[in-house]
Tab-separated table of N, CA, C and O in Angstrom:
chain	number	residue	atom	x	y	z
A	252	UNK	N	183.251	298.529	15.102
A	252	UNK	CA	182.965	296.909	14.519
A	252	UNK	C	181.675	296.596	15.705
A	252	UNK	O	180.717	296.451	15.870
A	253	UNK	N	181.539	296.681	14.054
A	253	UNK	CA	179.845	294.759	13.777
A	253	UNK	C	180.381	293.443	15.053
A	253	UNK	O	180.916	292.553	14.023
A	254	UNK	N	179.604	293.653	15.334
A	254	UNK	CA	179.500	292.083	17.161
A	254	UNK	C	178.062	291.178	15.889
A	254	UNK	O	179.159	289.984	16.259
A	255	UNK	N	177.918	291.736	14.880
A	255	UNK	CA	176.903	290.582	14.391
A	255	UNK	C	177.882	290.192	13.173
A	255	UNK	O	176.536	289.628	12.278
A	256	UNK	N	178.519	291.077	12.547
A	256	UNK	CA	178.963	291.398	10.847
A	256	UNK	C	178.497	289.591	10.522
A	256	UNK	O	178.623	289.743	9.718
A	257	UNK	N	179.126	288.642	11.234
A	257	UNK	CA	179.378	287.934	10.761
A	257	UNK	C	178.321	287.194	9.560
A	257	UNK	O	177.852	285.880	8.888
A	258	UNK	N	177.616	287.475	10.309
A	258	UNK	CA	175.919	286.512	10.242
A	258	UNK	C	175.305	286.803	9.722
A	258	UNK	O	174.610	286.109	8.517
A	259	UNK	N	175.632	288.705	8.515
A	259	UNK	CA	175.921	288.735	6.935
A	259	UNK	C	175.865	287.160	5.941
A	259	UNK	O	175.573	286.892	4.559
A	260	UNK	N	177.101	286.350	6.680
A	260	UNK	CA	177.838	284.806	6.579
A	260	UNK	C	176.851	284.025	6.590
A	260	UNK	O	177.501	282.313	6.488
A	261	UNK	N	175.778	283.837	7.600
A	261	UNK	CA	174.453	282.815	7.734
A	261	UNK	C	174.866	282.092	6.280
A	261	UNK	O	175.156	280.283	7.216
A	262	UNK	N	175.191	281.655	5.430
A	262	UNK	CA	175.058	280.495	4.883
A	262	UNK	C	176.271	279.959	4.590
A	262	UNK	O	175.724	278.866	4.155
A	263	UNK	N	176.591	280.148	4.931
A	263	UNK	CA	178.905	279.425	5.097
A	263	UNK	C	178.506	278.352	6.358
A	263	UNK	O	179.510	278.341	7.004
A	264	UNK	N	177.390	278.738	7.124
A	264	UNK	CA	177.223	278.335	8.449
A	264	UNK	C	177.805	276.440	8.547
A	264	UNK	O	176.612	276.079	7.619
A	265	UNK	N	178.547	275.687	8.736
A	265	UNK	CA	178.277	274.633	8.992
A	265	UNK	C	177.870	273.944	10.439
A	265	UNK	O	178.662	274.897	11.459
A	266	UNK	N	177.321	273.055	10.936
A	266	UNK	CA	177.172	272.673	11.930
A	266	UNK	C	177.856	271.590	12.296
A	266	UNK	O	179.193	270.772	11.888
A	267	UNK	N	179.155	271.781	14.184
A	267	UNK	CA	180.204	271.394	14.323
A	267	UNK	C	179.928	269.610	14.873
A	267	UNK	O	180.137	268.891	14.731
A	268	UNK	N	178.151	270.087	15.018
A	268	UNK	CA	177.706	268.390	15.645
A	268	UNK	C	178.637	268.665	17.094
A	268	UNK	O	178.970	267.592	17.772
A	269	UNK	N	177.913	269.537	17.763
A	269	UNK	CA	178.677	269.697	19.105
A	269	UNK	C	176.984	269.453	20.120
A	269	UNK	O	177.660	269.596	21.539
A	270	UNK	N	176.715	269.571	19.683
A	270	UNK	CA	175.437	269.573	20.632
A	270	UNK	C	174.395	269.885	22.055
A	270	UNK	O	173.928	270.075	22.206
A	271	UNK	N	175.801	271.599	21.380
A	271	UNK	CA	175.222	272.386	22.418
A	271	UNK	C	173.892	273.399	22.253
A	271	UNK	O	173.865	273.276	23.236
A	272	UNK	N	173.433	273.053	21.287
A	272	UNK	CA	171.821	273.915	20.850
A	272	UNK	C	171.089	272.799	21.529
A	272	UNK	O	169.890	272.746	22.222
A	273	UNK	N	171.226	271.969	21.637
A	273	UNK	CA	170.476	269.966	21.973
A	273	UNK	C	170.808	270.186	23.334
A	273	UNK	O	169.338	269.666	24.060
A	274	UNK	N	171.609	271.055	23.886
A	274	UNK	CA	171.125	270.812	25.497
A	274	UNK	C	171.289	272.303	26.446
A	274	UNK	O	170.973	272.258	27.552
A	275	UNK	N	170.623	272.862	24.982
A	275	UNK	CA	170.528	274.127	25.486
A	275	UNK	C	169.090	274.551	26.321
A	275	UNK	O	167.708	273.944	25.438
A	276	UNK	N	168.977	275.341	27.499
A	276	UNK	CA	167.460	275.680	27.715
A	276	UNK	C	165.948	275.638	27.013
A	276	UNK	O	166.931	276.679	26.272
A	277	UNK	N	165.215	275.479	27.125
A	277	UNK	CA	164.192	275.954	25.948
A	277	UNK	C	163.098	274.959	25.585
A	277	UNK	O	163.507	273.832	25.855
A	278	UNK	N	162.101	275.411	24.687
A	278	UNK	CA	161.480	274.299	23.974
A	278	UNK	C	161.277	273.800	22.528
A	278	UNK	O	162.099	275.140	21.893
A	279	UNK	N	161.600	272.787	23.208
A	279	UNK	CA	161.352	272.478	20.489
A	279	UNK	C	159.932	272.589	20.718
A	279	UNK	O	159.463	271.151	20.539
A	280	UNK	N	159.443	272.756	20.309
A	280	UNK	CA	158.207	273.513	19.204
A	280	UNK	C	157.293	272.265	18.187
A	280	UNK	O	158.976	272.377	17.575
A	281	UNK	N	156.531	271.081	18.024
A	281	UNK	CA	157.011	269.820	16.717
A	281	UNK	C	155.243	270.585	16.569
A	281	UNK	O	154.103	270.671	17.662
A	282	UNK	N	154.847	270.368	15.401
A	282	UNK	CA	153.305	270.643	15.283
A	282	UNK	C	153.278	268.883	15.098
A	282	UNK	O	153.951	267.673	14.445
A	283	UNK	N	151.463	269.042	14.634
A	283	UNK	CA	150.966	268.085	14.444
A	283	UNK	C	152.027	266.319	13.706
A	283	UNK	O	151.965	265.360	14.230
A	284	UNK	N	151.829	266.655	12.718
A	284	UNK	CA	152.409	266.312	11.414
A	284	UNK	C	153.182	265.891	11.636
A	284	UNK	O	154.304	265.085	11.276
A	285	UNK	N	154.631	267.131	11.987
A	285	UNK	CA	155.612	266.398	12.404
A	285	UNK	C	156.277	265.639	13.948
A	285	UNK	O	157.049	264.686	13.754
A	286	UNK	N	155.006	265.481	15.155
A	286	UNK	CA	154.460	264.804	15.869
A	286	UNK	C	154.931	263.358	15.658
A	286	UNK	O	154.994	262.070	15.358
A	287	UNK	N	153.731	263.596	13.963
A	287	UNK	CA	153.446	261.587	13.482
A	287	UNK	C	154.527	260.871	12.278
A	287	UNK	O	154.983	260.242	13.047
A	288	UNK	N	155.247	262.424	12.165
A	288	UNK	CA	156.260	261.893	11.458
A	288	UNK	C	157.792	261.362	12.247
A	288	UNK	O	158.626	260.000	11.670
A	289	UNK	N	158.002	262.238	13.020
A	289	UNK	CA	158.737	261.617	14.414
A	289	UNK	C	158.923	260.099	15.089
A	289	UNK	O	159.660	258.831	15.039
A	290	UNK	N	156.763	260.444	15.273
A	290	UNK	CA	156.552	258.296	15.861
A	290	UNK	C	157.065	257.352	14.965
A	290	UNK	O	157.113	256.344	15.362
A	291	UNK	N	156.441	257.659	13.302
A	291	UNK	CA	156.503	256.833	12.076
A	291	UNK	C	158.053	255.846	11.953
A	291	UNK	O	158.212	254.973	11.902
A	292	UNK	N	159.146	257.891	12.064
A	292	UNK	CA	160.338	257.139	12.159
A	292	UNK	C	161.101	256.437	13.581
A	292	UNK	O	161.544	255.549	13.143
A	293	UNK	N	160.590	256.684	14.455
A	293	UNK	CA	160.540	255.061	15.714
A	293	UNK	C	159.859	254.361	15.748
A	293	UNK	O	159.672	253.782	16.796
A	294	UNK	N	159.315	253.848	14.886
A	294	UNK	CA	158.188	253.120	14.808
A	294	UNK	C	157.402	252.428	16.016
A	294	UNK	O	157.194	252.038	16.680
A	295	UNK	N	157.671	253.614	16.319
A	295	UNK	CA	156.017	254.417	17.333
A	295	UNK	C	154.609	254.029	17.383
A	295	UNK	O	154.703	255.120	16.559
A	296	UNK	N	153.778	254.299	18.101
A	296	UNK	CA	152.580	254.594	18.276
A	296	UNK	C	151.763	255.804	18.682
A	296	UNK	O	153.048	256.133	19.202
A	297	UNK	N	150.796	256.160	17.586
A	297	UNK	CA	151.141	257.701	17.416
A	297	UNK	C	151.448	258.371	19.051
A	297	UNK	O	151.586	259.379	19.227
A	298	UNK	N	150.452	257.839	19.281
A	298	UNK	CA	149.496	258.231	21.278
A	298	UNK	C	151.106	257.831	21.793
A	298	UNK	O	150.761	258.757	22.434
A	299	UNK	N	151.874	257.131	21.452
A	299	UNK	CA	152.317	256.059	22.903
A	299	UNK	C	153.366	257.489	22.511
A	299	UNK	O	154.435	258.434	24.156
A	300	UNK	N	153.385	257.781	21.503
A	300	UNK	CA	154.175	258.712	21.199
A	300	UNK	C	154.442	260.333	22.020
A	300	UNK	O	155.374	260.933	22.755
A	301	UNK	N	153.494	260.264	21.852
A	301	UNK	CA	152.634	261.611	22.118
A	301	UNK	C	152.153	261.340	23.383
A	301	UNK	O	153.523	262.740	24.165
A	302	UNK	N	152.021	260.562	24.353
A	302	UNK	CA	151.860	260.293	25.732
A	302	UNK	C	153.760	260.831	26.385
A	302	UNK	O	153.418	260.735	27.459
A	303	UNK	N	154.460	259.630	25.502
A	303	UNK	CA	156.056	259.519	26.093
A	303	UNK	C	157.066	260.302	26.154
A	303	UNK	O	157.806	260.643	26.796
A	304	UNK	N	157.048	261.181	24.441
A	304	UNK	CA	157.899	262.200	24.491
A	304	UNK	C	157.373	263.407	24.666
A	304	UNK	O	158.426	264.128	23.783
A	305	UNK	N	156.056	264.124	24.362
A	305	UNK	CA	155.599	265.674	24.519
A	305	UNK	C	155.447	265.929	25.405
A	305	UNK	O	154.627	264.812	26.095
A	306	UNK	N	155.160	267.124	25.622
A	306	UNK	CA	153.998	268.183	26.606
A	306	UNK	C	153.380	269.012	25.981
A	306	UNK	O	153.988	269.290	24.417
A	307	UNK	N	152.337	269.453	26.747
A	307	UNK	CA	151.456	269.733	25.878
A	307	UNK	C	151.918	271.456	25.981
A	307	UNK	O	151.098	271.479	27.936
A	308	UNK	N	151.406	272.822	26.047
A	308	UNK	CA	152.155	273.729	26.069
A	308	UNK	C	151.049	274.403	25.791
A	308	UNK	O	150.485	274.632	24.917
A	309	UNK	N	150.459	275.406	26.632
A	309	UNK	CA	149.150	275.940	26.146
A	309	UNK	C	149.175	275.435	25.034
A	309	UNK	O	148.336	275.516	23.957
A	310	UNK	N	147.658	274.967	24.853
A	310	UNK	CA	147.315	273.714	23.638
A	310	UNK	C	146.448	274.857	22.496
A	310	UNK	O	145.811	276.100	22.702
A	311	UNK	N	146.486	274.191	21.711
A	311	UNK	CA	147.186	272.586	21.548
A	311	UNK	C	149.110	272.546	21.462
A	311	UNK	O	148.917	272.132	20.095
A	312	UNK	N	149.998	273.450	21.406
A	312	UNK	CA	150.754	273.453	21.522
A	312	UNK	C	151.701	272.701	21.904
A	312	UNK	O	151.227	272.452	23.215
A	313	UNK	N	152.573	272.077	20.855
A	313	UNK	CA	153.438	270.588	21.645
A	313	UNK	C	154.704	270.489	21.578
A	313	UNK	O	155.184	271.764	20.613
A	314	UNK	N	155.351	270.778	22.462
A	314	UNK	CA	157.046	270.795	22.661
A	314	UNK	C	157.568	268.759	22.745
A	314	UNK	O	156.615	268.363	23.812
A	315	UNK	N	158.540	268.582	22.422
A	315	UNK	CA	159.163	267.901	22.877
A	315	UNK	C	159.811	268.376	24.302
A	315	UNK	O	160.322	268.844	24.441
A	316	UNK	N	159.778	266.400	25.200
A	316	UNK	CA	159.825	266.365	26.701
A	316	UNK	C	161.709	267.210	26.538
A	316	UNK	O	162.753	266.568	25.937
A	317	UNK	N	162.453	266.876	27.604
A	317	UNK	CA	163.604	267.234	27.965
A	317	UNK	C	164.119	266.310	29.397
A	317	UNK	O	163.385	266.153	29.800
A	318	UNK	N	165.187	266.120	29.329
A	318	UNK	CA	165.557	265.028	30.646
A	318	UNK	C	165.448	266.610	31.658
A	318	UNK	O	165.547	267.594	31.346
A	319	UNK	N	166.453	266.024	32.455
A	319	UNK	CA	166.309	266.453	34.006
A	319	UNK	C	167.558	267.424	33.886
A	319	UNK	O	167.233	268.163	34.308
A	320	UNK	N	168.468	266.947	32.766
A	320	UNK	CA	169.499	268.586	32.170
A	320	UNK	C	169.070	269.028	31.725
A	320	UNK	O	169.966	270.534	30.703
A	321	UNK	N	167.542	269.707	30.982
A	321	UNK	CA	167.512	270.308	30.328
A	321	UNK	C	168.038	269.756	28.754
A	321	UNK	O	167.569	270.475	27.752
A	322	UNK	N	168.191	268.786	28.338
A	322	UNK	CA	169.233	267.989	27.149
A	322	UNK	C	167.485	267.730	26.394
A	322	UNK	O	166.885	267.535	27.227
A	323	UNK	N	167.261	267.927	25.200
A	323	UNK	CA	166.766	266.880	24.263
A	323	UNK	C	166.582	265.758	24.285
A	323	UNK	O	167.780	265.436	25.046
A	324	UNK	N	165.690	264.936	24.174
A	324	UNK	CA	165.061	263.712	25.319
A	324	UNK	C	165.663	263.084	24.162
A	324	UNK	O	166.066	261.665	24.080
A	325	UNK	N	165.938	263.557	22.579
A	325	UNK	CA	166.246	262.424	21.877
A	325	UNK	C	167.788	262.682	22.338
A	325	UNK	O	168.460	262.192	20.385
A	326	UNK	N	167.908	263.269	22.201
A	326	UNK	CA	169.872	263.513	22.229
A	326	UNK	C	170.797	262.769	23.047
A	326	UNK	O	170.446	262.160	24.280
A	327	UNK	N	171.732	261.580	22.254
A	327	UNK	CA	171.816	260.248	23.217
A	327	UNK	C	173.302	260.304	22.168
A	327	UNK	O	173.566	260.245	21.425
A	328	UNK	N	174.148	260.069	23.857
A	328	UNK	CA	175.676	260.563	23.454
A	328	UNK	C	176.166	261.091	22.350
A	328	UNK	O	176.887	260.789	20.851
A	329	UNK	N	175.589	262.241	22.228
A	329	UNK	CA	175.889	263.531	22.479
A	329	UNK	C	175.820	263.589	19.967
A	329	UNK	O	176.063	264.189	18.994
A	330	UNK	N	174.806	262.896	19.701
A	330	UNK	CA	173.750	262.528	18.458
A	330	UNK	C	172.023	263.232	18.689
A	330	UNK	O	171.788	262.038	19.671
A	331	UNK	N	171.688	263.311	18.070
A	331	UNK	CA	170.443	262.789	17.527
A	331	UNK	C	169.344	261.389	16.590
A	331	UNK	O	170.323	261.927	16.323
A	332	UNK	N	168.958	261.342	17.970
A	332	UNK	CA	168.434	259.794	17.179
A	332	UNK	C	166.935	260.118	15.936
A	332	UNK	O	166.679	259.359	16.053
A	333	UNK	N	167.244	261.786	16.207
A	333	UNK	CA	165.593	261.887	15.316
A	333	UNK	C	166.463	262.610	13.528
A	333	UNK	O	165.187	263.358	13.275
A	334	UNK	N	167.719	262.405	13.935
A	334	UNK	CA	168.476	263.900	12.879
A	334	UNK	C	167.215	263.746	11.492
A	334	UNK	O	167.030	264.852	10.871
A	335	UNK	N	167.442	262.251	10.495
A	335	UNK	CA	166.117	262.600	9.708
A	335	UNK	C	165.448	263.506	9.362
A	335	UNK	O	164.612	263.487	8.350
A	336	UNK	N	164.660	263.389	10.646
A	336	UNK	CA	162.696	263.429	10.704
A	336	UNK	C	163.177	265.087	12.070
A	336	UNK	O	162.037	265.145	12.490
A	337	UNK	N	163.963	265.217	12.098
A	337	UNK	CA	163.846	266.823	13.628
A	337	UNK	C	163.363	267.379	12.855
A	337	UNK	O	163.001	267.931	11.477
A	338	UNK	N	162.739	267.833	14.345
A	338	UNK	CA	161.592	269.245	14.171
A	338	UNK	C	162.373	270.458	13.420
A	338	UNK	O	163.285	270.465	13.269
A	339	UNK	N	161.289	271.500	12.516
A	339	UNK	CA	161.479	272.032	11.596
A	339	UNK	C	162.465	273.051	12.797
A	339	UNK	O	163.231	274.078	12.730
A	340	UNK	N	162.019	273.511	13.576
A	340	UNK	CA	162.342	274.837	14.568
A	340	UNK	C	163.889	274.022	14.917
A	340	UNK	O	165.285	274.921	14.772
A	341	UNK	N	164.487	272.836	14.732
A	341	UNK	CA	165.957	272.748	14.795
A	341	UNK	C	166.679	272.746	13.627
A	341	UNK	O	167.705	273.569	13.379
A	342	UNK	N	165.661	272.693	12.117
A	342	UNK	CA	166.545	272.443	11.220
A	342	UNK	C	166.531	274.237	10.966
A	342	UNK	O	167.486	274.578	10.574
A	343	UNK	N	166.215	274.971	11.285
A	343	UNK	CA	165.979	275.694	10.664
A	343	UNK	C	167.125	277.109	11.577
A	343	UNK	O	167.191	278.131	11.744
A	344	UNK	N	167.697	275.726	12.615
A	344	UNK	CA	169.263	277.333	13.938
A	344	UNK	C	170.543	276.821	13.543
A	344	UNK	O	170.093	275.566	12.686
A	345	UNK	N	171.092	277.639	12.738
A	345	UNK	CA	170.135	278.884	13.549
A	345	UNK	C	170.180	280.142	11.924
A	345	UNK	O	170.335	281.455	12.359
A	346	UNK	N	169.872	279.498	11.083
A	346	UNK	CA	169.463	280.129	9.695
A	346	UNK	C	168.074	281.272	9.986
A	346	UNK	O	168.136	282.414	9.582
A	347	UNK	N	166.976	280.673	10.915
A	347	UNK	CA	165.777	281.944	10.940
A	347	UNK	C	165.895	282.213	11.563
A	347	UNK	O	164.435	282.708	12.587
A	348	UNK	N	166.315	281.663	12.969
A	348	UNK	CA	166.433	282.489	14.336
A	348	UNK	C	167.453	281.820	15.437
A	348	UNK	O	167.778	281.111	14.937
A	349	UNK	N	168.004	282.583	16.559
A	349	UNK	CA	169.161	282.433	17.546
A	349	UNK	C	168.696	282.809	18.474
A	349	UNK	O	168.064	284.071	18.443
A	350	UNK	N	168.793	282.375	19.650
A	350	UNK	CA	168.840	283.254	20.736
A	350	UNK	C	170.136	284.116	21.169
A	350	UNK	O	171.350	283.803	19.588
A	351	UNK	N	170.702	285.143	21.274
A	351	UNK	CA	170.655	285.989	22.143
A	351	UNK	C	171.947	285.438	22.050
A	351	UNK	O	172.646	286.273	22.467
A	352	UNK	N	172.038	284.791	23.431
A	352	UNK	CA	173.718	284.004	23.881
A	352	UNK	C	173.253	282.509	23.249
A	352	UNK	O	174.995	282.145	23.069
A	353	UNK	N	173.361	282.621	21.624
A	353	UNK	CA	173.771	281.512	20.737
A	353	UNK	C	175.329	281.764	20.394
A	353	UNK	O	175.796	280.058	20.287
A	354	UNK	N	175.795	282.542	20.088
A	354	UNK	CA	177.422	282.602	19.845
A	354	UNK	C	178.352	282.509	21.083
A	354	UNK	O	178.762	281.455	20.025
A	355	UNK	N	177.319	281.891	22.759
A	355	UNK	CA	177.739	281.740	23.249
A	355	UNK	C	178.291	279.950	23.514
A	355	UNK	O	178.747	279.620	23.813
A	356	UNK	N	176.761	279.085	22.793
A	356	UNK	CA	177.100	278.243	23.077
A	356	UNK	C	177.677	277.942	21.812
A	356	UNK	O	177.562	276.134	21.411
A	357	UNK	N	177.171	278.110	20.890
A	357	UNK	CA	177.322	277.018	19.680
A	357	UNK	C	178.698	277.445	18.480
A	357	UNK	O	179.094	277.864	18.010
A	358	UNK	N	178.797	276.245	18.554
A	358	UNK	CA	180.322	276.212	18.190
A	358	UNK	C	180.461	276.412	16.518
A	358	UNK	O	181.431	276.788	16.320
A	359	UNK	N	179.785	276.058	15.844
A	359	UNK	CA	178.972	276.629	14.336
A	359	UNK	C	179.541	278.078	13.986
A	359	UNK	O	180.339	278.854	13.610
A	360	UNK	N	178.957	278.575	14.637
A	360	UNK	CA	179.228	280.425	14.785
A	360	UNK	C	179.873	280.541	15.523
A	360	UNK	O	180.504	282.071	15.043
A	361	UNK	N	180.667	280.284	16.583
A	361	UNK	CA	182.102	280.419	17.018
A	361	UNK	C	183.143	280.712	15.425
A	361	UNK	O	183.251	281.538	15.645
A	362	UNK	N	182.640	279.665	14.840
A	362	UNK	CA	183.822	279.332	14.415
A	362	UNK	C	183.484	280.002	12.781
A	362	UNK	O	184.205	281.085	12.296
A	363	UNK	N	182.263	280.419	12.381
A	363	UNK	CA	181.567	281.828	11.295
A	363	UNK	C	182.510	283.205	11.720
A	363	UNK	O	182.811	283.699	10.869
A	364	UNK	N	181.887	283.275	12.937
A	364	UNK	CA	182.785	284.391	13.277
A	364	UNK	C	183.979	285.116	13.719
A	364	UNK	O	184.252	285.303	13.346
A	365	UNK	N	184.732	283.599	14.121
A	365	UNK	CA	186.354	284.023	13.496
A	365	UNK	C	186.308	283.501	12.475
A	365	UNK	O	187.221	284.935	11.925
A	366	UNK	N	185.722	283.283	11.503
A	366	UNK	CA	186.801	282.895	9.614
A	366	UNK	C	186.044	284.580	9.096
A	366	UNK	O	186.548	285.562	8.200
A	367	UNK	N	184.558	285.801	9.426
A	367	UNK	CA	184.519	286.553	9.097
A	367	UNK	C	184.342	287.761	10.075
A	367	UNK	O	183.198	288.242	10.013
A	368	UNK	N	185.057	287.933	10.668
A	368	UNK	CA	185.329	288.723	12.026
A	368	UNK	C	185.154	290.525	11.088
A	368	UNK	O	186.109	290.852	10.032
A	369	UNK	N	184.959	290.890	11.533
A	369	UNK	CA	184.627	292.625	10.837
A	369	UNK	C	185.983	292.941	12.148
A	369	UNK	O	185.103	294.066	13.226
């Protein structure tokens, strides 16, 4: 049995808006251009945005800060507050990248696996 056979159908993935990927511990890396886009979207001064919503990891890499529970700082009431301008890393999940545990927490991948079990 091919445990990952369903991934051949990743183009049929539908986000279930469970917010679990936004609660999963890890870094959300953003580029300077993305930080400018997000700060404009939030009507914030760019320096203020960088100081309050980003961390500098191994200069010059920026990451979004997280809440105490490791969830994304922009996850509120299970909704992404920056959905329209979310970072490339978020847009690419789970198409271009996944963690080894993605199937354990992503309801969309679980649904896809169930539909295309091999």
